[in-house]
XYZ file of C-alpha atoms in Angstrom:
306
model
C 29.219 32.886 29.744
C 29.656 35.446 26.870
C 27.244 33.411 24.881
C 24.773 33.594 27.556
C 25.234 37.219 27.979
C 24.843 37.779 24.138
C 21.704 35.593 24.146
C 20.109 37.717 26.807
C 21.035 40.901 25.023
C 19.446 39.499 21.918
C 16.179 38.647 23.793
C 15.909 42.109 25.206
C 16.566 43.792 21.872
C 13.970 41.651 20.275
C 11.351 42.512 22.782
C 12.117 46.146 22.566
C 12.196 46.340 18.903
C 9.463 43.749 18.195
C 6.734 45.157 15.790
C 4.033 43.732 18.277
C 5.148 46.104 20.997
C 3.196 49.330 21.570
C 3.520 52.339 19.413
C 1.958 55.785 19.443
C 0.451 57.627 16.596
C -2.253 60.409 16.213
C -4.900 57.897 17.107
C -3.312 56.888 20.543
C -1.651 53.701 21.408
C -1.893 50.389 19.641
C -0.657 47.065 20.999
C -0.829 43.391 19.834
C -1.370 40.943 22.622
C -0.650 37.314 22.819
C -4.006 36.411 21.229
C -2.831 38.288 18.063
C -5.553 40.957 18.806
C -4.832 44.641 18.377
C -5.540 46.756 21.438
C -6.371 50.454 20.913
C -5.997 53.085 23.577
C -6.874 56.720 23.047
C -4.195 57.576 25.661
C -2.133 55.847 28.244
C -4.078 53.924 30.806
C -4.243 55.334 34.195
C -6.818 52.982 35.915
C -5.629 49.437 35.149
C -7.474 46.330 36.559
C -5.791 43.106 36.951
C -7.167 39.580 36.119
C -3.796 38.094 37.008
C -1.155 38.578 39.590
C 1.035 39.907 36.738
C -1.353 42.780 36.206
C -1.124 43.948 39.791
C 2.708 43.241 39.936
C 3.681 45.231 36.781
C 1.083 48.053 37.451
C 2.685 48.590 40.920
C 6.274 48.319 39.430
C 5.520 51.005 36.826
C 3.999 53.326 39.558
C 0.356 52.962 38.285
C -1.489 51.155 41.005
C -4.372 48.996 39.955
C -8.021 49.822 40.764
C -8.988 46.265 40.961
C -7.299 42.849 41.373
C -8.069 39.094 41.369
C -6.852 36.859 44.046
C -5.891 33.203 44.872
C -9.442 32.233 46.194
C -9.301 31.411 49.819
C -5.649 32.375 49.925
C -6.470 36.029 48.981
C -4.291 38.494 47.301
C -0.505 37.564 46.865
C 1.188 38.100 50.189
C 4.217 39.848 48.498
C 1.747 42.526 47.216
C -0.681 42.622 49.817
C 0.599 45.800 51.836
C 0.549 47.775 48.396
C -3.013 46.602 47.523
C -4.745 47.519 50.683
C -8.046 49.092 49.884
C -7.984 48.088 46.201
C -11.267 46.462 45.050
C -11.266 42.724 44.878
C -12.441 40.815 41.890
C -12.500 37.259 43.281
C -10.384 34.532 41.824
C -8.656 34.946 38.560
C -10.348 32.094 36.850
C -13.794 33.510 37.715
C -13.551 37.427 38.184
C -16.691 39.133 39.276
C -17.334 41.271 35.998
C -20.099 43.458 37.724
C -17.605 44.586 40.226
C -14.995 45.077 37.451
C -17.479 47.203 35.537
C -18.289 49.272 38.687
C -14.557 50.458 39.110
C -14.402 51.796 35.537
C -11.071 50.729 34.477
C -9.391 51.951 31.352
C -7.295 48.659 30.778
C -7.568 45.158 31.920
C -4.385 43.093 32.120
C -5.141 39.446 32.022
C -3.875 36.101 31.871
C -4.929 34.803 28.456
C -5.848 31.266 29.339
C -8.107 32.427 32.148
C -10.161 34.973 30.194
C -10.837 33.150 26.795
C -14.484 32.327 27.904
C -15.270 35.813 29.162
C -12.986 37.902 26.682
C -15.984 39.584 24.993
C -17.631 40.650 28.228
C -14.501 41.950 29.630
C -13.775 43.955 26.495
C -17.144 45.472 26.706
C -16.016 47.013 29.865
C -12.394 48.019 29.008
C -9.714 47.144 26.391
C -7.963 43.802 27.422
C -4.354 43.082 27.200
C -4.316 39.051 27.318
C -1.072 37.644 27.961
C 0.574 34.117 28.065
C 2.880 34.692 31.016
C 4.641 31.379 30.994
C 8.271 31.750 29.885
C 10.980 34.358 30.560
C 10.442 35.580 26.865
C 6.706 35.940 27.919
C 7.538 38.061 30.894
C 9.901 40.372 28.938
C 7.179 40.996 26.343
C 4.549 41.437 28.755
C 6.429 43.957 30.706
C 7.123 45.691 27.552
C 3.666 45.802 26.350
C 2.249 46.918 29.819
C 4.902 49.815 29.923
C 3.459 50.959 26.593
C -0.081 50.670 27.746
C 0.636 52.609 30.870
C 2.511 55.211 29.019
C 5.850 54.213 30.678
C 7.749 52.430 28.101
C 11.229 53.675 29.101
C 10.574 52.379 32.674
C 9.385 49.008 31.449
C 12.623 48.647 29.278
C 14.774 49.546 32.426
C 12.919 46.891 34.443
C 13.657 44.337 31.876
C 17.274 45.395 31.325
C 17.902 45.326 35.158
C 16.336 41.867 35.423
C 18.542 40.432 32.534
C 21.725 42.052 33.857
C 21.061 40.381 37.289
C 20.450 37.003 35.654
C 23.599 37.263 33.705
C 25.682 38.419 36.958
C 24.248 35.404 39.052
C 24.973 32.977 36.221
C 28.566 34.287 36.076
C 29.000 33.934 39.812
C 27.720 30.327 39.798
C 29.601 29.325 36.694
C 32.616 27.572 38.566
C 30.231 25.373 40.725
C 29.461 21.788 39.786
C 25.959 21.433 38.151
C 23.332 20.526 40.645
C 19.933 18.962 39.612
C 16.717 20.469 40.873
C 13.000 19.638 40.727
C 10.167 22.005 41.219
C 7.040 20.260 42.479
C 3.510 21.175 43.347
C 0.110 19.365 44.193
C -1.281 17.912 47.452
C -2.194 14.756 45.909
C -0.279 11.335 46.038
C 1.536 12.086 42.738
C 3.369 15.429 42.463
C 3.422 17.582 39.465
C 6.605 18.670 38.171
C 7.544 21.551 35.834
C 9.373 21.492 32.533
C 12.374 23.709 31.538
C 10.303 26.350 29.961
C 8.389 27.500 32.900
C 9.844 30.893 34.058
C 11.332 29.635 37.480
C 12.741 26.515 36.153
C 14.057 28.351 33.108
C 15.831 30.781 35.470
C 17.345 27.843 37.362
C 18.715 26.603 34.071
C 20.177 29.754 33.078
C 21.793 30.055 36.503
C 23.630 26.856 35.977
C 21.199 24.195 37.524
C 19.680 21.258 35.708
C 15.918 20.879 36.015
C 15.193 17.184 36.063
C 11.565 18.145 34.637
C 12.994 18.179 31.195
C 11.972 19.880 28.030
C 8.441 20.466 27.105
C 6.916 18.398 24.207
C 5.199 21.447 22.789
C 7.541 24.448 23.371
C 5.667 26.641 20.914
C 2.344 26.448 22.773
C 3.821 26.708 26.393
C 1.170 24.138 27.526
C 1.395 21.895 29.346
C 3.503 23.349 32.095
C 4.852 20.078 33.310
C 3.310 16.514 34.201
C 2.519 14.249 36.856
C 5.421 12.176 38.005
C 5.487 8.941 40.195
C 7.754 8.864 43.329
C 9.495 5.865 41.668
C 10.301 8.009 38.587
C 11.437 10.939 40.666
C 13.695 8.454 42.748
C 15.262 7.573 39.412
C 15.879 11.306 38.588
C 16.787 11.928 42.356
C 17.454 15.614 42.187
C 19.954 17.230 44.545
C 17.480 19.815 45.589
C 13.633 19.804 45.661
C 11.506 23.104 45.614
C 7.883 22.855 46.790
C 5.200 25.354 45.763
C 2.741 26.077 48.554
C -0.494 24.057 48.733
C -3.714 24.374 50.782
C -3.671 20.617 51.472
C -1.175 18.223 53.001
C 1.148 16.978 50.230
C 0.075 13.288 50.254
C 3.274 12.335 48.103
C 5.470 13.268 51.089
C 3.647 10.345 52.856
C 4.857 7.890 50.282
C 7.413 5.391 51.857
C 9.724 6.345 48.822
C 10.025 10.010 49.818
C 12.680 9.613 52.782
C 14.869 7.843 50.190
C 15.122 10.734 47.903
C 18.566 12.399 48.013
C 17.195 16.023 48.522
C 15.117 14.680 51.508
C 18.032 12.789 52.851
C 20.348 15.793 52.858
C 17.775 18.370 53.888
C 17.663 20.227 50.579
C 13.900 20.395 50.384
C 12.529 23.909 50.389
C 8.884 25.565 50.230
C 9.106 28.544 47.988
C 6.477 31.282 47.976
C 3.339 31.483 45.808
C 4.945 34.035 43.477
C 6.949 31.245 41.961
C 3.642 30.034 40.384
C 2.998 33.389 38.647
C 6.376 34.954 38.535
C 6.284 36.960 35.374
C 5.887 40.342 37.088
C 9.056 42.584 37.681
C 8.575 42.404 41.503
C 7.886 38.556 41.511
C 10.923 37.647 39.129
C 13.203 39.622 41.164
C 12.008 37.807 44.290
C 12.405 34.507 42.627
C 16.076 35.630 41.933
C 16.349 36.546 45.546
C 15.278 33.083 46.730
C 17.563 31.207 44.374
C 20.473 33.281 45.492
C 19.597 32.868 49.301
C 18.711 29.170 49.159
C 20.867 27.628 46.338
C 23.904 29.804 45.435
C 27.173 29.555 47.340
C 27.612 32.914 49.190
C 30.188 35.160 47.847
C 33.388 35.484 50.088
C 33.543 38.499 52.095
């Protein structure tokens, strides 16, 4: 466990001292985002827009509410942020934001998911400077919070959020270290074949660090972060036979749960199948990742003795 704590301390130190973090000079703030592009701000942003759930999450966590946000299409804005985004201008779905509306709200910063904004990057940057982020791994999350903190003029608060998160992960890992290792699978899709996530994805990585064994396994291309996972047959899932199955929400009935193999899975037989909220899919923000830890603690960790 000391190794785990030292590792987290190193991660935080790297994030906070990284040369790609923001710094201020007499020309304002300069940042390097996950494209490798240098972002220049004459002053700390006060009107951020979010083409990502992360952008809305981190802006609220840092006390600078966004002026516009994307949503999940028909599902609207994320439930866990909805009450705090009441009245905020909507931009439509994250993969196809309405740029005319974005321009009309006059943002001074756009916080975006890199993979969803590559095709419109030039048009977005004609409206406001864009911070394009990967937002897949724990390291991505720490770095993104650090960058957003500099962009919004609150680097100290961002560092505090990261430190508090890492401290809690370490504390929960310590609490769970004496329990036998349980296997877990995080699944999504409404089709006949579920999609299972690799170890590097933020929620599954947290599960691994808290002492669980994610049966999705290691990614084939850890440096790129993509793909996030793979399609798995019910026959193959039965061979892995996880103790617990976590299901991301879907707008369609999960056809794979109608497969005759489904009832034979250990997690199904022992009633250890749980649907987790949508923020598990975009969990890099400070509020979302804290809620993921809440869910893991509530659903999977043995209660502490009173």
